[in-house]
Short mmCIF file of C-alpha atoms in Angstrom, two decimals:
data_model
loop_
_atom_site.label_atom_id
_atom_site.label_comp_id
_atom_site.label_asym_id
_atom_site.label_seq_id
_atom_site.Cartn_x
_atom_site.Cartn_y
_atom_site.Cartn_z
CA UNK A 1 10.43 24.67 -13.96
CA UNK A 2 11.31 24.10 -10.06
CA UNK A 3 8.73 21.64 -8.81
CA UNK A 4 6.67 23.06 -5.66
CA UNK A 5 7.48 22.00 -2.20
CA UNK A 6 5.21 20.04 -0.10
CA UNK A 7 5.89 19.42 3.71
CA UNK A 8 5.81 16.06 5.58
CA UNK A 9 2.41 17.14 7.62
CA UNK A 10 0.72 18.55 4.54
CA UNK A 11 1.50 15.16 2.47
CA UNK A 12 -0.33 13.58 5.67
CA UNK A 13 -3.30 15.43 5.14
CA UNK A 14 -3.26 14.61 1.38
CA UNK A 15 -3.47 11.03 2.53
CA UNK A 16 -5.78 11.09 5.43
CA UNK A 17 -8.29 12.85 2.84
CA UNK A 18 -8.07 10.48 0.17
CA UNK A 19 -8.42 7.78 2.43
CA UNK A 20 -11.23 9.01 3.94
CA UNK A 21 -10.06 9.58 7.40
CA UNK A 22 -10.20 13.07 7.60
CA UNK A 23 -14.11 12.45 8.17
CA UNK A 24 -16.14 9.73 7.92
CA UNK A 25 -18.24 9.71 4.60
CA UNK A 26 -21.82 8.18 3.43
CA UNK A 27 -20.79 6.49 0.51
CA UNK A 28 -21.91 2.70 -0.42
CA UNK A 29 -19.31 0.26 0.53
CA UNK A 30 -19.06 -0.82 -3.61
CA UNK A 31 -17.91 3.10 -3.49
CA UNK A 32 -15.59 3.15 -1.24
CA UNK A 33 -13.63 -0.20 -1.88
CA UNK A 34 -13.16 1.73 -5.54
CA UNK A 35 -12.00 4.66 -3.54
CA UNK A 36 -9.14 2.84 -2.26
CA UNK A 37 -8.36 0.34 -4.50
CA UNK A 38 -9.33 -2.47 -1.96
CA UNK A 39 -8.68 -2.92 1.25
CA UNK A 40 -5.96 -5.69 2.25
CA UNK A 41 -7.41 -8.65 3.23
CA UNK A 42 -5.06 -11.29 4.73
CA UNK A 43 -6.94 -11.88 7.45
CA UNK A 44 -10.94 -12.11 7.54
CA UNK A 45 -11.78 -8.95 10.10
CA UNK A 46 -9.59 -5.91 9.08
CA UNK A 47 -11.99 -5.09 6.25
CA UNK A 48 -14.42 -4.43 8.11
CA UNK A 49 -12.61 -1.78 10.98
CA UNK A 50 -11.02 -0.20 7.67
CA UNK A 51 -14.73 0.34 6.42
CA UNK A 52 -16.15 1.17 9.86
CA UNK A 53 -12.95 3.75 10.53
CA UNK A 54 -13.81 5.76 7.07
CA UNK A 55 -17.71 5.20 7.16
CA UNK A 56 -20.95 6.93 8.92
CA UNK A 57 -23.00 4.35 10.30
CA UNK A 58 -21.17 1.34 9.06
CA UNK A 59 -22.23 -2.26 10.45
CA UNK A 60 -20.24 -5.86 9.54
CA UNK A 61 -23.71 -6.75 7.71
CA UNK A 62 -23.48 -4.01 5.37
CA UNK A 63 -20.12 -5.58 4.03
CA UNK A 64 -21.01 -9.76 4.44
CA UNK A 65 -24.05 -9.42 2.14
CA UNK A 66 -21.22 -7.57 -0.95
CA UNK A 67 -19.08 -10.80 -0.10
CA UNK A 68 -21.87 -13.55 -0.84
CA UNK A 69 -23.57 -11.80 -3.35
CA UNK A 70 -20.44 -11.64 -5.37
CA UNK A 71 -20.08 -7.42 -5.34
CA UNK A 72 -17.02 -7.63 -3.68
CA UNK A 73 -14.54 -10.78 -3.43
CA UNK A 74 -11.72 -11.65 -1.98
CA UNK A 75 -8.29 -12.39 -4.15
CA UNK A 76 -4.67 -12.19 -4.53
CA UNK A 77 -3.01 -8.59 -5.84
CA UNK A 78 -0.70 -5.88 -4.69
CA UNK A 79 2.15 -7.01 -3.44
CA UNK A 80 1.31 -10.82 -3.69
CA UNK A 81 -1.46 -10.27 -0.55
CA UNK A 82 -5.13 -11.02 -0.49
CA UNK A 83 -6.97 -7.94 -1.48
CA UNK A 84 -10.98 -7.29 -1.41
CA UNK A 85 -11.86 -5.49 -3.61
CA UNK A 86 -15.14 -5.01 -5.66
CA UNK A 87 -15.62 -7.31 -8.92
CA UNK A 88 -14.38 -5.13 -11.57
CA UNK A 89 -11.59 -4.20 -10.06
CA UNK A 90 -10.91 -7.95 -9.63
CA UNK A 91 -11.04 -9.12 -13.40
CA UNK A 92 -8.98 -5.78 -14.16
CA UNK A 93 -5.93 -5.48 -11.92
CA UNK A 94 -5.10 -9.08 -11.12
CA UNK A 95 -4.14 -9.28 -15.25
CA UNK A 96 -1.54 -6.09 -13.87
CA UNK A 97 -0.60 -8.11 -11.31
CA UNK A 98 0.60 -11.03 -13.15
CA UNK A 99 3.97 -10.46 -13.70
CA UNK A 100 4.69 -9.87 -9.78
CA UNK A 101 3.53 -13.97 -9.34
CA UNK A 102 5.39 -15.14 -12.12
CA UNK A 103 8.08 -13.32 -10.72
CA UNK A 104 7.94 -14.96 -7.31
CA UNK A 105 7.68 -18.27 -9.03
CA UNK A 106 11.24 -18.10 -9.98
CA UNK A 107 12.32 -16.38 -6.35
CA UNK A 108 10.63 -18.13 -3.90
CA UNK A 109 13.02 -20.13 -2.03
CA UNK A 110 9.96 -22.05 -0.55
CA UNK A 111 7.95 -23.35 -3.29
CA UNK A 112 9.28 -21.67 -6.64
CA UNK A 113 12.83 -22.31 -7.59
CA UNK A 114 14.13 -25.59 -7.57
CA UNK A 115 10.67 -27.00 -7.16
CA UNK A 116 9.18 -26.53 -10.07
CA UNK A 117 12.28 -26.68 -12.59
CA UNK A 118 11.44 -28.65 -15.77
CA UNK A 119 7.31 -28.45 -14.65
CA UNK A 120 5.31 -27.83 -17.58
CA UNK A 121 3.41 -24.90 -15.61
CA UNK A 122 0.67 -23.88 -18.50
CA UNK A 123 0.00 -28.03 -17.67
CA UNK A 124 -0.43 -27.52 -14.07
CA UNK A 125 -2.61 -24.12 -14.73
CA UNK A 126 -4.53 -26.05 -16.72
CA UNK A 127 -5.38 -28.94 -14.65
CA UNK A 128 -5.68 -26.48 -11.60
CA UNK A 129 -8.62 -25.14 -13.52
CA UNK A 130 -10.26 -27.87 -14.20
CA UNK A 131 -10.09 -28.73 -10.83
CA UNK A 132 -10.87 -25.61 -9.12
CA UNK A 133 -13.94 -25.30 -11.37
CA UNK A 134 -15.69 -28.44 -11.25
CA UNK A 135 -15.88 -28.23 -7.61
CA UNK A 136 -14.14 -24.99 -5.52
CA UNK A 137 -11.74 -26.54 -3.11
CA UNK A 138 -9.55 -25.78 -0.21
CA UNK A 139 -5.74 -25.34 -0.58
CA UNK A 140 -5.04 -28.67 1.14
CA UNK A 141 -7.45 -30.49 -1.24
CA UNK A 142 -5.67 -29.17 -4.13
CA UNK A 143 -2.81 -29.90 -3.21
CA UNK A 144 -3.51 -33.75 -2.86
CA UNK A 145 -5.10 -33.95 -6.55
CA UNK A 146 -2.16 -32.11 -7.64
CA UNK A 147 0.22 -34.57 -6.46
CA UNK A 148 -1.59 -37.26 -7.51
CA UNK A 149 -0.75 -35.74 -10.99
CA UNK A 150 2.83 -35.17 -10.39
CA UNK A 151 3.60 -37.57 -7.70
CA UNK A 152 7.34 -36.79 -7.81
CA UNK A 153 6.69 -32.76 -6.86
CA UNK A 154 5.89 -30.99 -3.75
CA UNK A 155 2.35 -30.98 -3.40
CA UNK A 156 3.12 -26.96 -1.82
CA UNK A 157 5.21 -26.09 -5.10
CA UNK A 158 2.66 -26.92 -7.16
CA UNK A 159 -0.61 -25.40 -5.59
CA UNK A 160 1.78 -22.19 -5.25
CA UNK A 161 2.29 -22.14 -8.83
CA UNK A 162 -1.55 -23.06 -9.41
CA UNK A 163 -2.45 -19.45 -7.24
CA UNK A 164 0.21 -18.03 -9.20
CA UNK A 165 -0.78 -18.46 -12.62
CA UNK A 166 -4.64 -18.42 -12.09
CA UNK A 167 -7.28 -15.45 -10.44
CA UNK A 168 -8.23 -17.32 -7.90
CA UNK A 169 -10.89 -15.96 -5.00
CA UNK A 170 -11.58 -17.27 -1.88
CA UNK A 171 -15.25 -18.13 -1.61
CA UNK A 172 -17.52 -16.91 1.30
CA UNK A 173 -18.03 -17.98 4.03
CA UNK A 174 -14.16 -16.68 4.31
CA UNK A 175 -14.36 -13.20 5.09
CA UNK A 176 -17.82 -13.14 6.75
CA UNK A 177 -18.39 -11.26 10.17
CA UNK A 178 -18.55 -14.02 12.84
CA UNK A 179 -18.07 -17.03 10.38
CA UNK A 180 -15.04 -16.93 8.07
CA UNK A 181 -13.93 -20.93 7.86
CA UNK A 182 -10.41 -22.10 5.81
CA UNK A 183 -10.12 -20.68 2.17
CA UNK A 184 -12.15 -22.32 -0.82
CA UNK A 185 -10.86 -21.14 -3.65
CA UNK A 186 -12.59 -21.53 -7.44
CA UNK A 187 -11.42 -18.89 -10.31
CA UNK A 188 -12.59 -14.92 -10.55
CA UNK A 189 -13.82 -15.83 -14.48
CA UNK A 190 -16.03 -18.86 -12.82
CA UNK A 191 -17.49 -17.27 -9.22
CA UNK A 192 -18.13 -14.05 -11.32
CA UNK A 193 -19.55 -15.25 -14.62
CA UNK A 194 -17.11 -12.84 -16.57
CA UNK A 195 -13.44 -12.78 -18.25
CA UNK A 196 -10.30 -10.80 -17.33
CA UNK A 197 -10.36 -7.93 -18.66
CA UNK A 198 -8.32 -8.26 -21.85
CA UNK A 199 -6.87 -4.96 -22.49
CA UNK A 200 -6.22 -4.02 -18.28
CA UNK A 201 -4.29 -0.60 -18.26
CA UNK A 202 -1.38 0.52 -15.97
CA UNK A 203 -1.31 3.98 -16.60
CA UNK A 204 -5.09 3.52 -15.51
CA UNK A 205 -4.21 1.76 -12.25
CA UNK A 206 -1.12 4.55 -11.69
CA UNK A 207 -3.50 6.75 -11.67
CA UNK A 208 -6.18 5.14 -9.37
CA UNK A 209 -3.71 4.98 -6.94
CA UNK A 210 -2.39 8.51 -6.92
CA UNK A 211 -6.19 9.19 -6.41
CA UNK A 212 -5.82 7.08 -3.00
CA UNK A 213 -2.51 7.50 -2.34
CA UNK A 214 -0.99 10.47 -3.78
CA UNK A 215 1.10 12.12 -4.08
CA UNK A 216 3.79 9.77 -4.64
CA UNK A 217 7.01 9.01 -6.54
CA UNK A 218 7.58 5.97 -8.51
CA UNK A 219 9.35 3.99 -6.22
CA UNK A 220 5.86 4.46 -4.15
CA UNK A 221 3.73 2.93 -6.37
CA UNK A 222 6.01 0.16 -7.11
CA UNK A 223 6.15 -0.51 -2.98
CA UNK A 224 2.29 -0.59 -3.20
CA UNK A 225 1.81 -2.64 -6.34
CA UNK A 226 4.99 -4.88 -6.29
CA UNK A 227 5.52 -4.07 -9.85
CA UNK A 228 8.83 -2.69 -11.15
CA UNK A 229 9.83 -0.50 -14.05
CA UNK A 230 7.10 1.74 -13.38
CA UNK A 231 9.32 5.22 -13.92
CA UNK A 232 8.05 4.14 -18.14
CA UNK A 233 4.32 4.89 -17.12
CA UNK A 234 4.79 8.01 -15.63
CA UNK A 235 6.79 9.23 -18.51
CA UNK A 236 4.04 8.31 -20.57
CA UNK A 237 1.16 9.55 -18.44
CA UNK A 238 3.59 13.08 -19.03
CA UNK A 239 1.20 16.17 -18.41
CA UNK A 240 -1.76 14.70 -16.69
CA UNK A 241 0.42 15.08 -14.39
CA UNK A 242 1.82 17.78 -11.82
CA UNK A 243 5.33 17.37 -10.02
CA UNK A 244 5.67 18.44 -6.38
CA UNK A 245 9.08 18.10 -4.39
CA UNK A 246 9.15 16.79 -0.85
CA UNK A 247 11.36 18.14 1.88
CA UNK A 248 13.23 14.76 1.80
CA UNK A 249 14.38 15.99 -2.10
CA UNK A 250 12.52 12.96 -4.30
CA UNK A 251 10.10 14.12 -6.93
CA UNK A 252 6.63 13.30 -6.31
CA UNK A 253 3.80 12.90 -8.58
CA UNK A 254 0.14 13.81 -8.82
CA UNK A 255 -3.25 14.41 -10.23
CA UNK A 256 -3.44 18.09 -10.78
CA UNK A 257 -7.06 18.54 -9.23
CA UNK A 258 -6.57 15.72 -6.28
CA UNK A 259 -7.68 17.57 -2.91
CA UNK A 260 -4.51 18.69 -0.91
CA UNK A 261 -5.61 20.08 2.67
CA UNK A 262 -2.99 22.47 3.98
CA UNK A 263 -0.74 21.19 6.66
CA UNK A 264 -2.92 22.54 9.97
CA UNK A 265 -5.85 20.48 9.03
CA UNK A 266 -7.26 18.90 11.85
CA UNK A 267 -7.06 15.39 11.97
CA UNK A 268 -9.68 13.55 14.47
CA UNK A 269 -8.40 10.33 16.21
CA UNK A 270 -8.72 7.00 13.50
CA UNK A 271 -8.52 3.53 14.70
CA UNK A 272 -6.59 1.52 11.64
CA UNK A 273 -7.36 -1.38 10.69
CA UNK A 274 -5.18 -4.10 11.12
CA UNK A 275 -2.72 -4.25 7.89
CA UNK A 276 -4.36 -0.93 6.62
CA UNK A 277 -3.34 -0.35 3.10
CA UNK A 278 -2.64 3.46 4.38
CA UNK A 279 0.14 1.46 6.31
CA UNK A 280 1.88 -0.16 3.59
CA UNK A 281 1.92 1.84 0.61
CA UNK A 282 4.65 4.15 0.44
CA UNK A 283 8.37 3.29 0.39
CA UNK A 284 8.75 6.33 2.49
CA UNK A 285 5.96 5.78 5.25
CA UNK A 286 7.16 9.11 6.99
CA UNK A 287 4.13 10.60 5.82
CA UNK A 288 2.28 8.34 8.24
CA UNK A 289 4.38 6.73 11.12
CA UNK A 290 7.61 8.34 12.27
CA UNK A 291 10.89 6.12 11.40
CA UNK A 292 11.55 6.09 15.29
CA UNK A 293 7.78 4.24 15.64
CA UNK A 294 7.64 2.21 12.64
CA UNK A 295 9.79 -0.91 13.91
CA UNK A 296 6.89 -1.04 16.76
CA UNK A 297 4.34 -1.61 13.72
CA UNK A 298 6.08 -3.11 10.70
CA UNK A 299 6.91 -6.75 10.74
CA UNK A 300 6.51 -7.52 14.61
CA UNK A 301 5.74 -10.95 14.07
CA UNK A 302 5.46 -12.67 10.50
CA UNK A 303 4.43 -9.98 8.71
CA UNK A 304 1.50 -9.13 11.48
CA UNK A 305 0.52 -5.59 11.16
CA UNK A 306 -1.64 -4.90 14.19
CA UNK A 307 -4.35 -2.11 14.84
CA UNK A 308 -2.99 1.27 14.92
CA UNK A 309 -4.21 4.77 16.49
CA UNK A 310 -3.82 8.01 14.60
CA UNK A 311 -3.66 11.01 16.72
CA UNK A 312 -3.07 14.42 14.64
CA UNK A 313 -2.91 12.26 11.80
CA UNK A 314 -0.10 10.22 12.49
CA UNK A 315 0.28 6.54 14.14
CA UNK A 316 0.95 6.89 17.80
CA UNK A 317 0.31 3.83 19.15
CA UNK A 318 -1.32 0.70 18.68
CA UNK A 319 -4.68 -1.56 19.49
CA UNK A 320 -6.29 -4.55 20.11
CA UNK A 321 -9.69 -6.05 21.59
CA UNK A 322 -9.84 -9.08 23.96
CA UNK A 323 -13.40 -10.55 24.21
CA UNK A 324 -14.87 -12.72 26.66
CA UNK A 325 -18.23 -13.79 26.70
CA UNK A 326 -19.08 -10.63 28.94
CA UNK A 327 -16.56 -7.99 28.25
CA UNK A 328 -14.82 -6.54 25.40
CA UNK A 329 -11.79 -4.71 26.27
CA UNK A 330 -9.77 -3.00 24.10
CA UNK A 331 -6.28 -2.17 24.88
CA UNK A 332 -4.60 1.09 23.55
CA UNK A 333 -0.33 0.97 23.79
CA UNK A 334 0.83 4.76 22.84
CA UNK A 335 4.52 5.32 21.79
CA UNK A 336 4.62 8.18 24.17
CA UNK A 337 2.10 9.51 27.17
CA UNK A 338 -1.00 11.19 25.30
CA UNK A 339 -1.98 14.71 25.93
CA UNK A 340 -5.15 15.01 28.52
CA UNK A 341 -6.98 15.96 25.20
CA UNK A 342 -5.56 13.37 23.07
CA UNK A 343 -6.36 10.63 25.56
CA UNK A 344 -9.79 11.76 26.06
CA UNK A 345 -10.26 11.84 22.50
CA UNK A 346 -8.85 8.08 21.99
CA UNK A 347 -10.93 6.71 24.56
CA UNK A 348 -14.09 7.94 22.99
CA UNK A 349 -13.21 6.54 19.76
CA UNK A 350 -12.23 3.02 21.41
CA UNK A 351 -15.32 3.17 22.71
CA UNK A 352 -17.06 3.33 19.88
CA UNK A 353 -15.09 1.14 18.22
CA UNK A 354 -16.40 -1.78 21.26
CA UNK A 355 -19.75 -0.68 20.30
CA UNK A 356 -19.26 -1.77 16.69
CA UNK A 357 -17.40 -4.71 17.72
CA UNK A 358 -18.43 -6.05 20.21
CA UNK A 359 -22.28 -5.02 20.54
CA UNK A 360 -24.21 -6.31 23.67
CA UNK A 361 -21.15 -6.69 26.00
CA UNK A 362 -19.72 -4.38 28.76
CA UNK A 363 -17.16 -1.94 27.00
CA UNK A 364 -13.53 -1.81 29.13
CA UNK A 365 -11.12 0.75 27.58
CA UNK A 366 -7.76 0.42 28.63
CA UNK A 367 -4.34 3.08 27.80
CA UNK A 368 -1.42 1.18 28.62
CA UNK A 369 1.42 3.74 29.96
CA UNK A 370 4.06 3.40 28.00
CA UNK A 371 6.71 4.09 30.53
CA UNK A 372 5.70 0.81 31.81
CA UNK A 373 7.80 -2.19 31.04
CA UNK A 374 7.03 -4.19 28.16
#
């Protein structure tokens, strides 16, 4: 049976509705974190734009009281990256995720490698336990006990291995609006009170992220999740589910009732988040950001994925606020000059976004032209 086409534009709405950016919703934040499997988290901030982009009425306090009271926290998944996600979803897919950090262990030129041949790692798990348990600590701290122990490694090599091999979450007040501080890190089992789950399911996560994602081929999911070998789950998940072919030729997969808006959709102007997940995973990101634009977006500096406008659903330019202790400006650079309406339309949702970000100050939208230089 031919698989049915889908178009690039109508694969963009398929996204922009399961990630909740075709309209802002009222769902709890617990709800919405599910939604989209988390919400990357390398930096303290971009949670909370992600939420406030995809959510009526959101405010920062809405999301700091999930953080300290332990409904959502903040750990390494996907892709090796700090993740927040809620605390199910913690205990279930870091087990998944395991075989990515081992994996980088014996890769990492920096601190795997060479550096921790002949280490008796279930040793260093263990003590890193112990230590992170009796008392949650900061990376540097742990890294001094640690070499204490094995005075003859680097102290880098073998925290590394130690966030490797344990679920490890960084501890509010990281994360908080306003406060954040350096990572403390203690175990998910010990800040949560509860195991890993022991029987974690990847044909259960494939599926979650079709829901958020979708639809997708297997190389895809393996860009989002980091994990390989993947092609044997979708054989196994078999009919649940349907087969769609994009214009580019790949087959792509799906769950047979996920919403698919038609290709004219309209698409209101989104302010991402800065490392969006929506950014980052696809292998082919041409359902989002043009191949011409993505350079502009993906790995300017050290990984740094900055803000990023949507206009008619796909990334046209970028963002970022400047505060001083009077004015918040935010500063829009488009790939190309903006319609009249599309500029009009991007200023109003800058300005909201000042008004959510900066509350109490003077709001100063700026559109750079990008036919200026630099």
């Amino acid at each position: 049976m031919t698989d049915q086409p889908i178009g690039a534009r109508a694969l963009n709405r398929a996204l922009l509705d399961r990630q909740l950016l075709l309209r802002r919703v009222t769902l709890a934040v617990p709800e919405v974190v599910a939604q989209l499997v988390g919400l990357q988290a390398q930096a303290p901030n971009p949670p909370y734009f992600g939420l406030w982009s995809r959510l009526v009425g959101f405010t920062p306090d809405r999301l700091s009281r999930l953080i300290e009271d332990r409904t959502l926290v903040r750990i390494v998944l996907m892709r090796g990256t700090i993740h927040l996600v809620t605390a199910a979803d913690a205990l279930t897919l870091r087990p998944l995720i395991q075989p990515l950090l081992e994996r980088d262990l014996v890769t990492n030129a920096t601190y795997g490698r060479d550096h921790l041949a002949g280490v008796d790692l279930p040793k260093v798990a263990e003590v890193g336990r112990q230590l992170l348990t009796e008392e949650p600590r900061t990376m540097a701290q742990l890294r001094g006990l640690l070499a204490e122990r094995w005075p003859d490694r680097a102290p880098g090599a073998l925290a590394h291995a130690v966030r490797a091999l344990l679920p490890l979450v960084q501890l509010p007040p990281r994360g908080i609006w306003g406060r954040s501080g350096q990572p403390v890190c203690t175990t998910a089992e010990h800040w949560l009170g509860r195991p890993l789950d022991p029987a974690p399911s990847l044909e259960r996560m494939v599926l979650r992220y079709l829901a958020a994602f979708g639809p997708a081929t297997v190389r895809d999911v393996q860009a989002w999740s980091g994990l390989t070998r993947l092609s044997e789950i979708t054989d196994r998940l078999g009919g649940r589910l349907i087969r769609l072919r994009a214009e580019s030729g790949p087959t792509l997969f799906d769950l047979p009732d996920a919403p698919r808006p038609g290709p004219d959709v309209a698409a209101p102007v989104r302010f991402l988040a800065p490392f969006d997940n929506v950014l980052l995973s696809h292998a082919d990101r041409g359902r989002i950001i043009g191949e011409a634009h993505r350079h502009r977006v993906v790995g300017i500096v050290n990984g740094i994925i900055p803000g990023t406008v949507l206009v008619d659903g796909f990334v046209r330019g970028i963002w970022k606020i400047a505060e001083s202790r009077s004015t918040a400006t935010v500063s829009i650079e488009p790939f190309r000059p903006l319609s009249k309406r599309h500029a009009a339309a991007v200023i109003g949702e800058a300005a909201r976004l000042l008004r959510f970000a900066a509350p109490g100050v003077a709001p100063d939208v700026r559109i750079v032209d990008p036919s200026e230089p630099g």
